[in-house]
mmCIF file with all atom_site columns, C-alpha atoms in Angstrom:
data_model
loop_
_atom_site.group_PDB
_atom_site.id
_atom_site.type_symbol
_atom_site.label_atom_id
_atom_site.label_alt_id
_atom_site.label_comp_id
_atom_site.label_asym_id
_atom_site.label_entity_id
_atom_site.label_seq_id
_atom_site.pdbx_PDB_ins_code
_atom_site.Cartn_x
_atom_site.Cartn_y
_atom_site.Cartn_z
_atom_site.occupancy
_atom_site.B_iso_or_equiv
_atom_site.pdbx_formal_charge
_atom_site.auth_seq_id
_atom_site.auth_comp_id
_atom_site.auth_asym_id
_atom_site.auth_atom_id
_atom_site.pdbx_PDB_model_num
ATOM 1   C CA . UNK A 1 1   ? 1.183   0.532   -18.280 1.00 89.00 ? 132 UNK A CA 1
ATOM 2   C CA . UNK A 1 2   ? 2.736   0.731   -14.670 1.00 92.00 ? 133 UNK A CA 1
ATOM 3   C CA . UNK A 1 3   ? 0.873   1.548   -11.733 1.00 90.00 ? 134 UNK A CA 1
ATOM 4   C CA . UNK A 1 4   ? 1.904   2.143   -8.157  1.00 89.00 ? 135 UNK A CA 1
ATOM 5   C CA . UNK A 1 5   ? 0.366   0.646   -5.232  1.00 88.00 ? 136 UNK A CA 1
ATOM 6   C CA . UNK A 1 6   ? 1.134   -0.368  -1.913  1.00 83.00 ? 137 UNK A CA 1
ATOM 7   C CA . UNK A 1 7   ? -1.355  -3.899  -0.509  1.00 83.00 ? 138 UNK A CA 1
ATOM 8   C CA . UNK A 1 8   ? -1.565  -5.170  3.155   1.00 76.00 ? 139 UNK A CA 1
ATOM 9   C CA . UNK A 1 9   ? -3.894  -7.438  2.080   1.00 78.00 ? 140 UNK A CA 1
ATOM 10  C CA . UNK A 1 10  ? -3.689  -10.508 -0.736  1.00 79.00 ? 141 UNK A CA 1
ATOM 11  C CA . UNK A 1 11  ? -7.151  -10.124 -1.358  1.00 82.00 ? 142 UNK A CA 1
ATOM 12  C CA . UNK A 1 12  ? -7.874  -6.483  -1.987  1.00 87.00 ? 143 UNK A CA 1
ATOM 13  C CA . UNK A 1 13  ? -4.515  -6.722  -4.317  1.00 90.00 ? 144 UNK A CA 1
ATOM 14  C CA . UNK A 1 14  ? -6.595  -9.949  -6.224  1.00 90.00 ? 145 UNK A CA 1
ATOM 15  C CA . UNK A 1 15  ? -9.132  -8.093  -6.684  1.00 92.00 ? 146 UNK A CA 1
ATOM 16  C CA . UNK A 1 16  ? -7.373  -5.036  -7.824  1.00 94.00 ? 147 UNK A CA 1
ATOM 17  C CA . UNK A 1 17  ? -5.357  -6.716  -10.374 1.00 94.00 ? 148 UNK A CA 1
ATOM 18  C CA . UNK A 1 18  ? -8.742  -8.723  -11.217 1.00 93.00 ? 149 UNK A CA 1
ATOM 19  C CA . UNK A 1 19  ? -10.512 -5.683  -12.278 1.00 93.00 ? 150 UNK A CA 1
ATOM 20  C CA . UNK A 1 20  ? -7.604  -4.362  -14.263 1.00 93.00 ? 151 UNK A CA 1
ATOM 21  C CA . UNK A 1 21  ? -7.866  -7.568  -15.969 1.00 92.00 ? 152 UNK A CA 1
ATOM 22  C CA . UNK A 1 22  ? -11.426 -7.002  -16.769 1.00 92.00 ? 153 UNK A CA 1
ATOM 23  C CA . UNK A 1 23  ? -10.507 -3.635  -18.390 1.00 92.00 ? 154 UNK A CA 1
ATOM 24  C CA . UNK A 1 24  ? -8.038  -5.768  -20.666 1.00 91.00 ? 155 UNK A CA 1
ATOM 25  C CA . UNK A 1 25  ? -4.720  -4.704  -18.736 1.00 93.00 ? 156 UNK A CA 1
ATOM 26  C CA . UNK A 1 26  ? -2.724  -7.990  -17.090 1.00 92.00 ? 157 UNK A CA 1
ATOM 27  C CA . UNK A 1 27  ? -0.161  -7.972  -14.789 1.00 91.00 ? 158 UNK A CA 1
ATOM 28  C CA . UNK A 1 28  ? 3.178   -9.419  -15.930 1.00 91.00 ? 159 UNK A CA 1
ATOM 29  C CA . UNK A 1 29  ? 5.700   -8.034  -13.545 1.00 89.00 ? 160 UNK A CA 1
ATOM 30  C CA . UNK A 1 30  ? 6.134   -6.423  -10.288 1.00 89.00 ? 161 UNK A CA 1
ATOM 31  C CA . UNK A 1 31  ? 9.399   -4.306  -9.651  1.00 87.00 ? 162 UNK A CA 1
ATOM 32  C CA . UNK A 1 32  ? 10.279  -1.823  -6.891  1.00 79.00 ? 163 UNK A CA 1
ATOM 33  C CA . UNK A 1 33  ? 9.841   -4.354  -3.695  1.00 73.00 ? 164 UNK A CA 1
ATOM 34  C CA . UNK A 1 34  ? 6.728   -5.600  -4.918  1.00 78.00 ? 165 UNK A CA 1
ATOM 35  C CA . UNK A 1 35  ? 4.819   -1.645  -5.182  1.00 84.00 ? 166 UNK A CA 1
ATOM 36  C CA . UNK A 1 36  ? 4.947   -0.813  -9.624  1.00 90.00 ? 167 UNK A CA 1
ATOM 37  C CA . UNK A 1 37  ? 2.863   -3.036  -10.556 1.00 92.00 ? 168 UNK A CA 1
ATOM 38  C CA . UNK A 1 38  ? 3.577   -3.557  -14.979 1.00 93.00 ? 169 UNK A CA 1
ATOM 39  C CA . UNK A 1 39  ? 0.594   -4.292  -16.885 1.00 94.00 ? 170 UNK A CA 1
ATOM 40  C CA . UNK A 1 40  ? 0.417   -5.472  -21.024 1.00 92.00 ? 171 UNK A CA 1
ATOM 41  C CA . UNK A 1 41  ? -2.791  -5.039  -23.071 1.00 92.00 ? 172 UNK A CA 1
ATOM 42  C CA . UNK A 1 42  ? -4.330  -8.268  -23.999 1.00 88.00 ? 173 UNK A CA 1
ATOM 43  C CA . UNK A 1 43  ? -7.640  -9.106  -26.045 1.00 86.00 ? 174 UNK A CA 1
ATOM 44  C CA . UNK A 1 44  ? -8.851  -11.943 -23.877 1.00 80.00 ? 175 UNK A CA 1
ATOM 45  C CA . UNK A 1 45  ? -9.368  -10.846 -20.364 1.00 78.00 ? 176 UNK A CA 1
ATOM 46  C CA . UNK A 1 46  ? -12.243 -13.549 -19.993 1.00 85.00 ? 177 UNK A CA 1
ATOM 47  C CA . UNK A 1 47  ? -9.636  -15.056 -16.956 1.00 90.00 ? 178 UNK A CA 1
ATOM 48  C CA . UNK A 1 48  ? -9.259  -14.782 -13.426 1.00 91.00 ? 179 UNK A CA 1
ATOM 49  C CA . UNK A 1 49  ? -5.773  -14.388 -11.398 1.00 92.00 ? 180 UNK A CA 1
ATOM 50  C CA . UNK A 1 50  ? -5.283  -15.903 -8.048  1.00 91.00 ? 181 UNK A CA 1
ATOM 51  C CA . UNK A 1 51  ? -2.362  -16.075 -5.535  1.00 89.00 ? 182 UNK A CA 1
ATOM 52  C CA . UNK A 1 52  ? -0.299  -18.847 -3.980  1.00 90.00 ? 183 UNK A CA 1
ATOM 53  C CA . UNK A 1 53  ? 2.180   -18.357 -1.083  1.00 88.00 ? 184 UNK A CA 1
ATOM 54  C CA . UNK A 1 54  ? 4.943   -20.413 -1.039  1.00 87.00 ? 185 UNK A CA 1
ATOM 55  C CA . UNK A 1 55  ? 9.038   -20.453 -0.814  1.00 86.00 ? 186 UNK A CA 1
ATOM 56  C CA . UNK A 1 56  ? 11.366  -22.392 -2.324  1.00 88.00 ? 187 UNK A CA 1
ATOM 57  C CA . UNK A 1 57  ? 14.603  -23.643 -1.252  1.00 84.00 ? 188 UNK A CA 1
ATOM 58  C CA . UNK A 1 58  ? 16.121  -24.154 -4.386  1.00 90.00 ? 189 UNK A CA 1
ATOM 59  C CA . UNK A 1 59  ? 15.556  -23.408 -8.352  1.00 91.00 ? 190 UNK A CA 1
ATOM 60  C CA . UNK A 1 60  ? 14.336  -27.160 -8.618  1.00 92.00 ? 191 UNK A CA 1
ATOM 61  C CA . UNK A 1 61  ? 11.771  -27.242 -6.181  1.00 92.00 ? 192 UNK A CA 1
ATOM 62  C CA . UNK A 1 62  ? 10.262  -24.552 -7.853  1.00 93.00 ? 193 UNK A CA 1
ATOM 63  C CA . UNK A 1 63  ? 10.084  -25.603 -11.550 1.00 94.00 ? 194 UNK A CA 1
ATOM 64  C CA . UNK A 1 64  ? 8.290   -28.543 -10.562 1.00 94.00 ? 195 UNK A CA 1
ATOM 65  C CA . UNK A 1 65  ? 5.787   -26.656 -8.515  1.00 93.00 ? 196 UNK A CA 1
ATOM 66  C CA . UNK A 1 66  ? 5.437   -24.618 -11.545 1.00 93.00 ? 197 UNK A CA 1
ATOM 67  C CA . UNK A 1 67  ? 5.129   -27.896 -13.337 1.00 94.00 ? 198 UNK A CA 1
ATOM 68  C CA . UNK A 1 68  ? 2.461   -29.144 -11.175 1.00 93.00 ? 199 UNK A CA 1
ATOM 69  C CA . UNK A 1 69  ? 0.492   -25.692 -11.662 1.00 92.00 ? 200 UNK A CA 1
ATOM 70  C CA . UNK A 1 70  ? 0.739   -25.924 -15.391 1.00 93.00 ? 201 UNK A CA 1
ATOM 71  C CA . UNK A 1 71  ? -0.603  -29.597 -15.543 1.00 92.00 ? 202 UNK A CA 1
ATOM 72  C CA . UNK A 1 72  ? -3.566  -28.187 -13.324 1.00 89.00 ? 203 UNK A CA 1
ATOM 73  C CA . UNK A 1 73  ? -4.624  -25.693 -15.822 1.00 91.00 ? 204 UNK A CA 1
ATOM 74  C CA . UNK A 1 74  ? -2.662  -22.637 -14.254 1.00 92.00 ? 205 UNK A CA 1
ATOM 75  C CA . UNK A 1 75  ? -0.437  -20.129 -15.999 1.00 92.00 ? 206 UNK A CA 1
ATOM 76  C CA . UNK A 1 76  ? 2.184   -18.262 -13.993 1.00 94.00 ? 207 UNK A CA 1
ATOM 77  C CA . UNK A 1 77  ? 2.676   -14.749 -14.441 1.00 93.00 ? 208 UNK A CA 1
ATOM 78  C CA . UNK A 1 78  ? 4.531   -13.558 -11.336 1.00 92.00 ? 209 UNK A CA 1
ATOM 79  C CA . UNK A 1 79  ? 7.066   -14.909 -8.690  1.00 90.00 ? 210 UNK A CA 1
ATOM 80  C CA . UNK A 1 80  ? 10.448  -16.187 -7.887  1.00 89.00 ? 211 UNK A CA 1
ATOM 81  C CA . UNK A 1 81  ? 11.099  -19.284 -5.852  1.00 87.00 ? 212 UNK A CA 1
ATOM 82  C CA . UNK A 1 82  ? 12.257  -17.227 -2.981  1.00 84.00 ? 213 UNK A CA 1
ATOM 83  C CA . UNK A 1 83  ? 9.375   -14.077 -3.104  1.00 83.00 ? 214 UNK A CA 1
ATOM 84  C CA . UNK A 1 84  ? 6.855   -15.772 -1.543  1.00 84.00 ? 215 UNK A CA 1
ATOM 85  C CA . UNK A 1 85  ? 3.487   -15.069 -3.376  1.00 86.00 ? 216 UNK A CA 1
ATOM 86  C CA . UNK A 1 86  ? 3.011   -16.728 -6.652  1.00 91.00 ? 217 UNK A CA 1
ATOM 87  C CA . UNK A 1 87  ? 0.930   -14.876 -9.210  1.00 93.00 ? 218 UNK A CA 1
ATOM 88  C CA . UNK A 1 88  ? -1.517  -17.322 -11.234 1.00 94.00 ? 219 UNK A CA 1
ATOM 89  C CA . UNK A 1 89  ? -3.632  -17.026 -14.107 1.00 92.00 ? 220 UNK A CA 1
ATOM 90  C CA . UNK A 1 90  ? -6.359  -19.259 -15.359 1.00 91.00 ? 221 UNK A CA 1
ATOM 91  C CA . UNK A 1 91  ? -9.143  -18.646 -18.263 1.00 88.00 ? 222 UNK A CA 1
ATOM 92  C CA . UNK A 1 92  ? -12.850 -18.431 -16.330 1.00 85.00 ? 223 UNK A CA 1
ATOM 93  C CA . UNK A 1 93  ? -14.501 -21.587 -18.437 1.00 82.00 ? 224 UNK A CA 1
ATOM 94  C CA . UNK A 1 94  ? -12.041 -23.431 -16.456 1.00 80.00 ? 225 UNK A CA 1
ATOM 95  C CA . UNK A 1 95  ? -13.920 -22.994 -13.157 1.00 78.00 ? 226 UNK A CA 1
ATOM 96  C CA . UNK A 1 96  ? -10.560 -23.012 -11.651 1.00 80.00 ? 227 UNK A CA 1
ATOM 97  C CA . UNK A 1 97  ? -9.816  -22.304 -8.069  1.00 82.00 ? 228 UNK A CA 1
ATOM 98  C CA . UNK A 1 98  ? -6.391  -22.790 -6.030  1.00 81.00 ? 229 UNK A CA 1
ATOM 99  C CA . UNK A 1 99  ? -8.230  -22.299 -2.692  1.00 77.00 ? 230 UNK A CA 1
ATOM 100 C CA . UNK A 1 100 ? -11.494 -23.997 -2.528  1.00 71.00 ? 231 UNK A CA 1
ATOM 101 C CA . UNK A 1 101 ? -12.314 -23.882 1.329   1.00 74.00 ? 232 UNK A CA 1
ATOM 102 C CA . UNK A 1 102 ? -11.515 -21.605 4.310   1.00 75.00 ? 233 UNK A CA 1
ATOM 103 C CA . UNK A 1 103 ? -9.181  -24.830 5.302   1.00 81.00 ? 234 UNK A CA 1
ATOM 104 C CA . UNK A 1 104 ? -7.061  -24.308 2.344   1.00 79.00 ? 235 UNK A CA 1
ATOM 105 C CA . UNK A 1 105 ? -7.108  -20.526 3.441   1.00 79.00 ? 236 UNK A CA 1
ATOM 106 C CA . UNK A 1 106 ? -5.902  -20.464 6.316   1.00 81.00 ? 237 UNK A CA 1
ATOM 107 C CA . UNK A 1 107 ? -3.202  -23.018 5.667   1.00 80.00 ? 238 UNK A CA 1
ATOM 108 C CA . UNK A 1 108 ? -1.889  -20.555 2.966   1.00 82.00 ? 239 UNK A CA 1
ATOM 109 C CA . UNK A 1 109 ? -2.229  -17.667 5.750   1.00 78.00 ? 240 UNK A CA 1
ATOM 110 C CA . UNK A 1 110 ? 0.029   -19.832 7.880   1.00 81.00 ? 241 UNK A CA 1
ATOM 111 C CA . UNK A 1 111 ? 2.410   -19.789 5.296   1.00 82.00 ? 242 UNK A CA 1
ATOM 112 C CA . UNK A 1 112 ? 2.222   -15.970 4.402   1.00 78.00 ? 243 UNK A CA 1
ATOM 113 C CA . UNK A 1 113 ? 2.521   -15.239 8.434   1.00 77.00 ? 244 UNK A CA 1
ATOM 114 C CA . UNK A 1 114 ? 5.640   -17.821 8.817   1.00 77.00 ? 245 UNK A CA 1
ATOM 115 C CA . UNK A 1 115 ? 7.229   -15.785 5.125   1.00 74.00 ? 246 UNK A CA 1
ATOM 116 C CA . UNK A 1 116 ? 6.413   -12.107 6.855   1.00 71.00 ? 247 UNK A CA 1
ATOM 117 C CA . UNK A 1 117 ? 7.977   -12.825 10.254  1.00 70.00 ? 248 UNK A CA 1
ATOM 118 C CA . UNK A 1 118 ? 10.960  -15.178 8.747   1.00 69.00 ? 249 UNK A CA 1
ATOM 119 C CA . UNK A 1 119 ? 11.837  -11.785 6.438   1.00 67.00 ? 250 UNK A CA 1
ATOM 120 C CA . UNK A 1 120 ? 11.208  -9.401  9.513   1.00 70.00 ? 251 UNK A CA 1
ATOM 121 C CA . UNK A 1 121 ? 13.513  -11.070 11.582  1.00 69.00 ? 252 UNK A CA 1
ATOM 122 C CA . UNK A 1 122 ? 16.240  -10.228 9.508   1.00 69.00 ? 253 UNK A CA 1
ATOM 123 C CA . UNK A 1 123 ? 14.997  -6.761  8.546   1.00 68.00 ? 254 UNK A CA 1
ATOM 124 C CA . UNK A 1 124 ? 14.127  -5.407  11.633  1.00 71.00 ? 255 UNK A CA 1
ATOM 125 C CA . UNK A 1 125 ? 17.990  -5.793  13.490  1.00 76.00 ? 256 UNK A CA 1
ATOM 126 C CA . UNK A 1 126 ? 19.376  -4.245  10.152  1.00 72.00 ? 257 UNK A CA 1
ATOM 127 C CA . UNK A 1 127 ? 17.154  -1.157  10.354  1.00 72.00 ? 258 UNK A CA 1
ATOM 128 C CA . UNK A 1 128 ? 16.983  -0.868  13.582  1.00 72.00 ? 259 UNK A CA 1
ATOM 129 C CA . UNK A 1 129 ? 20.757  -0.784  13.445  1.00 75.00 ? 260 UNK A CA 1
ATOM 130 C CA . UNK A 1 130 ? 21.199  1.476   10.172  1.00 70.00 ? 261 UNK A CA 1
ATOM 131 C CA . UNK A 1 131 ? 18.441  3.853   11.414  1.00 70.00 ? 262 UNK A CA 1
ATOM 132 C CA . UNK A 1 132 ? 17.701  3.846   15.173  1.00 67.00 ? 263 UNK A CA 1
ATOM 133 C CA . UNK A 1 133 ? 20.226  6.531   16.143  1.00 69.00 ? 264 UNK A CA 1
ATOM 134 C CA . UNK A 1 134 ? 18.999  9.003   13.074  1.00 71.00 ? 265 UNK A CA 1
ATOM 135 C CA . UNK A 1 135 ? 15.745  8.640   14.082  1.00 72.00 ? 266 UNK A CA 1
ATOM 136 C CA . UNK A 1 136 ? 14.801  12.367  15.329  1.00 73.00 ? 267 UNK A CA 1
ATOM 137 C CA . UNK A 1 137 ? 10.574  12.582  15.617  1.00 73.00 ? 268 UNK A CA 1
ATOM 138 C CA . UNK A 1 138 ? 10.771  16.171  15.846  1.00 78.00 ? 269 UNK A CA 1
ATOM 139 C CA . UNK A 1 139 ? 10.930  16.739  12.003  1.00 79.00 ? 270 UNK A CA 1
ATOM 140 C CA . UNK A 1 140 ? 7.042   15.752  12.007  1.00 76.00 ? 271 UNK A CA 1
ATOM 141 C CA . UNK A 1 141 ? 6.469   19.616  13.462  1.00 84.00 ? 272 UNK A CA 1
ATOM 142 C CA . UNK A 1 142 ? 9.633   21.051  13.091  1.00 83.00 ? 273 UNK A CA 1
ATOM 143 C CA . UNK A 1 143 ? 10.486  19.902  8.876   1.00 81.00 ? 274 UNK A CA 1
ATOM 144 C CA . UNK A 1 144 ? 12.060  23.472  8.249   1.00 83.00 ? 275 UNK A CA 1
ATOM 145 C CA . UNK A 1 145 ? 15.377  22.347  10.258  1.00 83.00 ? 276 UNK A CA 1
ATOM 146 C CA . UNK A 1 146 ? 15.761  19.799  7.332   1.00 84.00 ? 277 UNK A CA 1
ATOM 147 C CA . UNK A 1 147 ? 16.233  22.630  4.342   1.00 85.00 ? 278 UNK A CA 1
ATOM 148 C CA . UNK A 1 148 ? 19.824  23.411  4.829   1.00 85.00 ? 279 UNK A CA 1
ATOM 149 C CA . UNK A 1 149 ? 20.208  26.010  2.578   1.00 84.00 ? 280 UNK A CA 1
ATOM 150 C CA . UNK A 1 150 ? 22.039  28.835  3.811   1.00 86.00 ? 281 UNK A CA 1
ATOM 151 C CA . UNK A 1 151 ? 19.300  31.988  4.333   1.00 86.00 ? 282 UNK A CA 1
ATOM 152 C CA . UNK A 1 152 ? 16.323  30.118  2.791   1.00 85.00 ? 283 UNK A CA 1
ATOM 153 C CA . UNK A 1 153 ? 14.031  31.055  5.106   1.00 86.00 ? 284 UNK A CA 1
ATOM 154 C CA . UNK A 1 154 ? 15.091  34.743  4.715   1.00 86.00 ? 285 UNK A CA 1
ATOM 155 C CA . UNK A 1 155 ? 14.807  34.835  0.421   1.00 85.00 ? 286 UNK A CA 1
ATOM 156 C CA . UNK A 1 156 ? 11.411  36.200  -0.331  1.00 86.00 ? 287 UNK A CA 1
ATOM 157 C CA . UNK A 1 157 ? 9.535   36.027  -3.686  1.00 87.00 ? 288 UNK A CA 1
ATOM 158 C CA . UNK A 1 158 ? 10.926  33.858  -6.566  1.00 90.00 ? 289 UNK A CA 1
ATOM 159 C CA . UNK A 1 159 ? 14.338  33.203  -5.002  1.00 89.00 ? 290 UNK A CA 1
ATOM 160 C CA . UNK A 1 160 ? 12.665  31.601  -2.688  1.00 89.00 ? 291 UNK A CA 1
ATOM 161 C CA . UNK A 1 161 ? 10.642  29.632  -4.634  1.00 91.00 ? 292 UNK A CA 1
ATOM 162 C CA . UNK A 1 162 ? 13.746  28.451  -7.011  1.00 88.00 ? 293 UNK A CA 1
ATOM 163 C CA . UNK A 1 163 ? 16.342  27.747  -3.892  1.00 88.00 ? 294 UNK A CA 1
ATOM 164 C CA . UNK A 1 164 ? 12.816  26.351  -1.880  1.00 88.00 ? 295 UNK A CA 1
ATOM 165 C CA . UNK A 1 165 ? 12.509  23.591  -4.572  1.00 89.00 ? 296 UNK A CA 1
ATOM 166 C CA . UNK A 1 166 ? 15.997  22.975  -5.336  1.00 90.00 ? 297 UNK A CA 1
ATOM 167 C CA . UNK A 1 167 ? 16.315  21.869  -1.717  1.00 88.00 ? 298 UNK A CA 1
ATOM 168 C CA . UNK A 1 168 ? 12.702  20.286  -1.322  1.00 88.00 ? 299 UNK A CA 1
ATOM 169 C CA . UNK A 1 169 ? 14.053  15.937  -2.393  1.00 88.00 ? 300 UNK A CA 1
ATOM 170 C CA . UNK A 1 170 ? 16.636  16.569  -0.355  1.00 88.00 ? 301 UNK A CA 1
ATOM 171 C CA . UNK A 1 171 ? 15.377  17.218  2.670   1.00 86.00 ? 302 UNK A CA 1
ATOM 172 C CA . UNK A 1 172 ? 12.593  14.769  2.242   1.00 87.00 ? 303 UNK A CA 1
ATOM 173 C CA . UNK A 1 173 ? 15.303  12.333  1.886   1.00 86.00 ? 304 UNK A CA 1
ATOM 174 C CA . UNK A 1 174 ? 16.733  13.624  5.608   1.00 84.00 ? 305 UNK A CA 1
ATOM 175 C CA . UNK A 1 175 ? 13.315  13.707  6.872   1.00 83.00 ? 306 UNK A CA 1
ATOM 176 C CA . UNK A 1 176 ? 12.250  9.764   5.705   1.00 82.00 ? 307 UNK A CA 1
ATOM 177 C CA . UNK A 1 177 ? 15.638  9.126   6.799   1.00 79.00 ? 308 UNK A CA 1
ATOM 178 C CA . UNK A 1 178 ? 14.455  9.931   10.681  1.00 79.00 ? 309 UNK A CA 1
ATOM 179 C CA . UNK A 1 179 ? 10.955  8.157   10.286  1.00 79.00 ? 310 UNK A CA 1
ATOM 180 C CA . UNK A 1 180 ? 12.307  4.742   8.742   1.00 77.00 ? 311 UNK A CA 1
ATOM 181 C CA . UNK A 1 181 ? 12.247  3.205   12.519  1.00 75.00 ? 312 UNK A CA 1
ATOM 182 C CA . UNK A 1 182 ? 8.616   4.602   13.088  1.00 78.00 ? 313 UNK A CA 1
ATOM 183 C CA . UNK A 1 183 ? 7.151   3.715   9.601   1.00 78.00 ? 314 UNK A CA 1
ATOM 184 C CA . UNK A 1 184 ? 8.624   0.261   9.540   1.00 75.00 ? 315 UNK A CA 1
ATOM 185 C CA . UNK A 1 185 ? 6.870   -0.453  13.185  1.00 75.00 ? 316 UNK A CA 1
ATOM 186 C CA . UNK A 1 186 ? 3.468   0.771   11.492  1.00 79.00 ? 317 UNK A CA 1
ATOM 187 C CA . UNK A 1 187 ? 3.843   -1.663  8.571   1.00 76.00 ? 318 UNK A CA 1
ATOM 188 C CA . UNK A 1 188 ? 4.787   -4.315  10.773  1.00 74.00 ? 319 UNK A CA 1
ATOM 189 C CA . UNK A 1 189 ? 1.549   -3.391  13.048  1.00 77.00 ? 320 UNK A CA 1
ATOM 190 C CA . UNK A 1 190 ? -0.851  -3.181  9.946   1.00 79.00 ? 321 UNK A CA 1
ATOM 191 C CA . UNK A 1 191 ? 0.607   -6.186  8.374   1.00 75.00 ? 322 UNK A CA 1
ATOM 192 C CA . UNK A 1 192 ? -0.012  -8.515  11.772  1.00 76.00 ? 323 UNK A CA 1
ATOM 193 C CA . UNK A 1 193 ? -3.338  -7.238  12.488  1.00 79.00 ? 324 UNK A CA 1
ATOM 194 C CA . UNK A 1 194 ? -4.695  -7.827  8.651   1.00 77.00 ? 325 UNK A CA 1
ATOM 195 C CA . UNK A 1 195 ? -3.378  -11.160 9.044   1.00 77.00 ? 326 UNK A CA 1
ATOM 196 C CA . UNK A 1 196 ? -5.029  -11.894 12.427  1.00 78.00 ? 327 UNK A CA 1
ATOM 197 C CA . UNK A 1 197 ? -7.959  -11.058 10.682  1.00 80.00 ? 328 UNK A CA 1
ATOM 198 C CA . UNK A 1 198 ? -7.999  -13.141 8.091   1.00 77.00 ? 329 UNK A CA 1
ATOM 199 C CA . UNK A 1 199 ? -7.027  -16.343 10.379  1.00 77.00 ? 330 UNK A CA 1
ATOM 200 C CA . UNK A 1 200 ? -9.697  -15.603 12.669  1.00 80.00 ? 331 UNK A CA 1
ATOM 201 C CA . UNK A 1 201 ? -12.028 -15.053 9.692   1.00 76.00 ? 332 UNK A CA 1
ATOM 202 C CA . UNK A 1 202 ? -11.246 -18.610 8.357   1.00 75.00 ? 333 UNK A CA 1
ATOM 203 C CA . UNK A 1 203 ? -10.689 -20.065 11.591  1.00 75.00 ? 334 UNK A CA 1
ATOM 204 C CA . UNK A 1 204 ? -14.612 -19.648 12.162  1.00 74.00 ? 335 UNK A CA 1
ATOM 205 C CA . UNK A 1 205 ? -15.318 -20.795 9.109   1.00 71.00 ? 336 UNK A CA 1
ATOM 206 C CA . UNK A 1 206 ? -13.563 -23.884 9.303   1.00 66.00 ? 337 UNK A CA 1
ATOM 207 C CA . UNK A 1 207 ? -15.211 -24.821 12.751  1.00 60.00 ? 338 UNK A CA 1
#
């Protein structure tokens, strides 16, 4: 089973993937920049999945994190030494838990916010780059100039409807094409603000 979803949060993904885990489905990959989610049936779903955060410089480094998981009583399902957030599995009789404090918490938030701003330095330049000079707000109220088909707006009755749809991906390609500046900022806003959150939530809780 694959599911779409797009998380600004680690915890309401957690528990997302923790309730499809209840209903016997569990995660074993994630493809498409981190949003299709795969899931495999499985008979015991008496187990709980929690996240790491944490980057790797090499291969090495990793496999003995990995190692050090797996002695603790963790199986990995998801990550790569260079994605960042590390997908963990554990059966519930185990009790275990990778972050047992606010402390540990917000050190792991640290992380995720040094990972998100390291990866948006790079990103941001290139887009703003590749995009800035196609970006063209107007399409939010005028999306007709998109559809380039010659007379469209003139064909009546099925015509229209055939050449109408014919034309429709591409000119939602054109029109994402002008808002990849502006939808990029909004991520970038929702993603800071959801983590400011969370630090300020543990923050408290630590003091």
């Amino acid at each position: 089973m694959t599911k779409f979803r797009v998380f600004f949060s680690l915890e309401k993904e957690e528990s997302w993937l923790n309730r499809k885990l209840a209903q016997g489905w569990q995660l074993f990959d994630i493809t498409g920049e981190g949003i299709f989610y795969h899931f495999k049936k499985v008979t015991n779903a008496d187990k709980i999945i929690q996240f790491d955060y944490r980057k790797f410089a090499n291969k090495n480094d990793f496999a003995e994190y990995l190692q050090f998981m797996t002695d603790a009583g963790w199986e990995h399902i998801y990550g790569k030494y260079n994605s960042g957030t590390q997908y963990f599995i554990s059966n519930r009789d185990q009790n275990l838990e990778l972050f047992s404090d606010a402390s540990s918490l917000l050190e792991r938030e640290k992380r995720i916010r040094k990972g998100i701003y390291g990866s948006l330095s790079f990103l941001v330049p290139v887009y703003v780059i590749l995009f800035m000079n196609s970006t063209d707000l107007s399409v939010l109220w005028h999306p007709q100039q998109e559809f380039l088909t010659p007379g469209l707006w003139e064909k009546t009755g099925n015509e229209f409807w055939r050449a109408f749809f014919f034309e429709l991906p591409f000119a939602l390609m054109r029109i994402l094409g002008h808002l990849v500046i502006p939808i990029m900022l909004i991520v970038i806003i929702v993603i800071y603000f959801n983590s400011y959150r969370r630090m300020q939530r543990y923050q408290k809780s630590v003091v």
